[in-house]
Amino acid sequence: MPEPDIFRALADPTRRAVFERLSAAEMTVSDLTRGFDVSQPAISQHLAVLKGAGMVAERREGRQAWYRAAPDALSGLEAWVARYRTFWPERVEALKTVLKEMDE
Amino acid sequence: MPEPDIFRALADPTRRAVFERLSAAEMTVSDLTRGFDVSQPAISQHLAVLKGAGMVAERREGRQAWYRAAPDALSGLEAWVARYRTFWPERVEALKTVLKEMDE
DNA sequence: GAATCGCATAAGTATCGACTTATGTATCGG
DNA sequence: CCGATACATAAGTCGATACTTATGCGATTC
């Protein structure tokens, strides 16, 4: 049982988009705010939820706060999905194919 | 982008529990209702959301409705996760190990 | 064909959650 | 120091949503 927080964190599209950007690059709150059509407090609140779910990490530097996706942000989710994967062996085969392609 | 419906469907703990049971066995609405502390309409409503997200399939038999987890219920979620896996190659290695163990 | 069963839908309620503006608190520059 | 900057927190609003009870509707049973 991955902390239910991650499911709630992923439920909001804006929050998913924030996480996507933080997966591509470390950014400050100002950087993120510029990229979305919501206020800075809204971004801070989304970041607090993502942090509470262990999906992002914070690094303070002066008056700036740099955020980035946590390395194991989705490990809990992967583990949860893996439980069901055992019921569907054919999906494992499909996944193997994907991984094989990534090797080439 | 996997349909956002799946994220919303997974957000509710009761709905996740319903899905978990349907992953283990095909069940009727009555069966499910007995297993939870909510009303039958509440269960029907959760099933409608899960069905809308393509996570469960319905089979009618007389006045009973049998539900089961769809075989590819989590494929959209897997695909979404896979996008981030590319950013973290070390997690791919871990996954390969898991799959290797499943082979043995 | 009347009563019952299994389930879905309708309608109302109350809590949750995503947003806003306003304000607080450090940090930096002059 | 004093204003400005970067961010977080407070407080309020409004729509989404998870639940309830009531009801509808087809399938069974007698």
PDB file of N, CA and C (backbone and C1' of nucleotides) in Angstrom, chain B residues 21-22 26-36 38-41 43-44 47 60 63-67, chain C residues 5-8:
ATOM      1  N   ARG B  21     -10.638  -5.550  -5.285  1.00  0.00           N
ATOM      2  CA  ARG B  21     -11.442  -6.777  -5.159  1.00  0.00           C
ATOM      3  C   ARG B  21     -11.786  -7.346  -6.519  1.00  0.00           C
ATOM      4  N   LEU B  22     -12.080  -6.438  -7.459  1.00  0.00           N
ATOM      5  CA  LEU B  22     -12.444  -6.902  -8.801  1.00  0.00           C
ATOM      6  C   LEU B  22     -11.237  -7.432  -9.561  1.00  0.00           C
ATOM      7  N   GLU B  26     -14.171 -11.867 -10.206  1.00  0.00           N
ATOM      8  CA  GLU B  26     -15.381 -11.274 -10.756  1.00  0.00           C
ATOM      9  C   GLU B  26     -16.469 -11.331  -9.688  1.00  0.00           C
ATOM     10  N   MET B  27     -17.221 -10.232  -9.551  1.00  0.00           N
ATOM     11  CA  MET B  27     -18.229 -10.164  -8.495  1.00  0.00           C
ATOM     12  C   MET B  27     -19.450  -9.395  -8.975  1.00  0.00           C
ATOM     13  N   THR B  28     -20.572  -9.641  -8.287  1.00  0.00           N
ATOM     14  CA  THR B  28     -21.773  -8.868  -8.577  1.00  0.00           C
ATOM     15  C   THR B  28     -21.790  -7.622  -7.688  1.00  0.00           C
ATOM     16  N   VAL B  29     -22.691  -6.731  -7.998  1.00  0.00           N
ATOM     17  CA  VAL B  29     -22.825  -5.511  -7.202  1.00  0.00           C
ATOM     18  C   VAL B  29     -23.195  -5.858  -5.763  1.00  0.00           C
ATOM     19  N   SER B  30     -24.038  -6.847  -5.608  1.00  0.00           N
ATOM     20  CA  SER B  30     -24.429  -7.278  -4.258  1.00  0.00           C
ATOM     21  C   SER B  30     -23.223  -7.781  -3.478  1.00  0.00           C
ATOM     22  N   ASP B  31     -22.399  -8.595  -4.127  1.00  0.00           N
ATOM     23  CA  ASP B  31     -21.188  -9.101  -3.477  1.00  0.00           C
ATOM     24  C   ASP B  31     -20.336  -7.952  -2.971  1.00  0.00           C
ATOM     25  N   LEU B  32     -20.126  -6.984  -3.846  1.00  0.00           N
ATOM     26  CA  LEU B  32     -19.295  -5.845  -3.486  1.00  0.00           C
ATOM     27  C   LEU B  32     -19.907  -5.059  -2.334  1.00  0.00           C
ATOM     28  N   THR B  33     -21.195  -4.821  -2.434  1.00  0.00           N
ATOM     29  CA  THR B  33     -21.872  -4.029  -1.405  1.00  0.00           C
ATOM     30  C   THR B  33     -21.695  -4.664  -0.031  1.00  0.00           C
ATOM     31  N   ARG B  34     -21.752  -5.977   0.008  1.00  0.00           N
ATOM     32  CA  ARG B  34     -21.584  -6.668   1.289  1.00  0.00           C
ATOM     33  C   ARG B  34     -20.207  -6.401   1.886  1.00  0.00           C
ATOM     34  N   GLY B  35     -19.225  -6.188   1.031  1.00  0.00           N
ATOM     35  CA  GLY B  35     -17.862  -6.025   1.517  1.00  0.00           C
ATOM     36  C   GLY B  35     -17.510  -4.624   1.980  1.00  0.00           C
ATOM     37  N   PHE B  36     -18.400  -3.688   1.775  1.00  0.00           N
ATOM     38  CA  PHE B  36     -18.086  -2.307   2.152  1.00  0.00           C
ATOM     39  C   PHE B  36     -19.149  -1.721   3.067  1.00  0.00           C
ATOM     40  N   VAL B  38     -20.710   1.062   2.748  1.00  0.00           N
ATOM     41  CA  VAL B  38     -21.484   2.114   2.086  1.00  0.00           C
ATOM     42  C   VAL B  38     -22.685   1.474   1.405  1.00  0.00           C
ATOM     43  N   SER B  39     -23.601   2.304   0.964  1.00  0.00           N
ATOM     44  CA  SER B  39     -24.841   1.806   0.378  1.00  0.00           C
ATOM     45  C   SER B  39     -24.618   1.204  -1.004  1.00  0.00           C
ATOM     46  N   GLN B  40     -25.600   0.478  -1.482  1.00  0.00           N
ATOM     47  CA  GLN B  40     -25.507  -0.124  -2.812  1.00  0.00           C
ATOM     48  C   GLN B  40     -25.417   0.940  -3.906  1.00  0.00           C
ATOM     49  N   PRO B  41     -26.206   2.012  -3.836  1.00  0.00           N
ATOM     50  CA  PRO B  41     -26.043   3.054  -4.858  1.00  0.00           C
ATOM     51  C   PRO B  41     -24.626   3.625  -4.889  1.00  0.00           C
ATOM     52  N   ILE B  43     -21.885   2.077  -4.282  1.00  0.00           N
ATOM     53  CA  ILE B  43     -21.067   1.110  -5.020  1.00  0.00           C
ATOM     54  C   ILE B  43     -21.327   1.219  -6.519  1.00  0.00           C
ATOM     55  N   SER B  44     -22.580   1.316  -6.898  1.00  0.00           N
ATOM     56  CA  SER B  44     -22.929   1.441  -8.319  1.00  0.00           C
ATOM     57  C   SER B  44     -22.286   2.687  -8.922  1.00  0.00           C
ATOM     58  N   LEU B  47     -18.646   2.074  -9.441  1.00  0.00           N
ATOM     59  CA  LEU B  47     -18.461   1.204 -10.594  1.00  0.00           C
ATOM     60  C   LEU B  47     -18.619   1.980 -11.895  1.00  0.00           C
ATOM     61  N   ARG B  60     -23.655  -8.730 -18.069  1.00  0.00           N
ATOM     62  CA  ARG B  60     -24.998  -8.862 -17.524  1.00  0.00           C
ATOM     63  C   ARG B  60     -25.476 -10.294 -17.607  1.00  0.00           C
ATOM     64  N   ARG B  63     -30.818 -10.542 -13.882  1.00  0.00           N
ATOM     65  CA  ARG B  63     -30.888  -9.255 -13.185  1.00  0.00           C
ATOM     66  C   ARG B  63     -29.604  -8.942 -12.446  1.00  0.00           C
ATOM     67  N   GLN B  64     -28.608  -9.788 -12.618  1.00  0.00           N
ATOM     68  CA  GLN B  64     -27.327  -9.523 -11.959  1.00  0.00           C
ATOM     69  C   GLN B  64     -26.345  -8.884 -12.920  1.00  0.00           C
ATOM     70  N   ALA B  65     -25.447  -8.092 -12.364  1.00  0.00           N
ATOM     71  CA  ALA B  65     -24.384  -7.468 -13.146  1.00  0.00           C
ATOM     72  C   ALA B  65     -23.052  -7.907 -12.562  1.00  0.00           C
ATOM     73  N   TRP B  66     -22.299  -8.652 -13.361  1.00  0.00           N
ATOM     74  CA  TRP B  66     -20.982  -9.124 -12.921  1.00  0.00           C
ATOM     75  C   TRP B  66     -19.923  -8.130 -13.387  1.00  0.00           C
ATOM     76  N   TYR B  67     -19.082  -7.738 -12.466  1.00  0.00           N
ATOM     77  CA  TYR B  67     -17.993  -6.805 -12.789  1.00  0.00           C
ATOM     78  C   TYR B  67     -16.655  -7.483 -12.569  1.00  0.00           C
TER      79      TYR B  67
ATOM     80  P    DC C   5     -37.106 -10.027  -1.643  1.00  0.00           P
ATOM     81  O5'  DC C   5     -35.977 -10.118  -2.758  1.00  0.00           O
ATOM     82  C5'  DC C   5     -35.947 -11.242  -3.637  1.00  0.00           C
ATOM     83  C4'  DC C   5     -35.111 -10.886  -4.858  1.00  0.00           C
ATOM     84  C3'  DC C   5     -33.821 -10.129  -4.538  1.00  0.00           C
ATOM     85  O3'  DC C   5     -32.732 -10.795  -5.139  1.00  0.00           O
ATOM     86  C1'  DC C   5     -35.040  -9.013  -6.239  1.00  0.00           C
ATOM     87  P    DG C   6     -31.220 -10.316  -4.795  1.00  0.00           P
ATOM     88  O5'  DG C   6     -30.864  -9.422  -6.058  1.00  0.00           O
ATOM     89  C5'  DG C   6     -30.646 -10.031  -7.322  1.00  0.00           C
ATOM     90  C4'  DG C   6     -30.138  -8.989  -8.294  1.00  0.00           C
ATOM     91  C3'  DG C   6     -28.984  -8.139  -7.755  1.00  0.00           C
ATOM     92  O3'  DG C   6     -27.990  -8.025  -8.757  1.00  0.00           O
ATOM     93  C1'  DG C   6     -30.777  -6.740  -8.417  1.00  0.00           C
ATOM     94  P    DC C   7     -26.593  -7.323  -8.395  1.00  0.00           P
ATOM     95  O5'  DC C   7     -26.829  -5.872  -8.969  1.00  0.00           O
ATOM     96  C5'  DC C   7     -27.090  -5.732 -10.372  1.00  0.00           C
ATOM     97  C4'  DC C   7     -27.727  -4.403 -10.656  1.00  0.00           C
ATOM     98  C3'  DC C   7     -26.871  -3.183 -10.365  1.00  0.00           C
ATOM     99  O3'  DC C   7     -26.248  -2.769 -11.579  1.00  0.00           O
ATOM    100  C1'  DC C   7     -29.211  -2.844  -9.944  1.00  0.00           C
ATOM    101  P    DA C   8     -25.396  -1.430 -11.694  1.00  0.00           P
ATOM    102  O5'  DA C   8     -26.489  -0.337 -12.097  1.00  0.00           O
ATOM    103  C5'  DA C   8     -27.271  -0.543 -13.262  1.00  0.00           C
ATOM    104  C4'  DA C   8     -28.205   0.636 -13.478  1.00  0.00           C
ATOM    105  C3'  DA C   8     -27.519   1.998 -13.487  1.00  0.00           C
ATOM    106  O3'  DA C   8     -28.026   2.754 -14.577  1.00  0.00           O
ATOM    107  C1'  DA C   8     -29.233   1.972 -11.841  1.00  0.00           C
TER     108       DA C   8
END
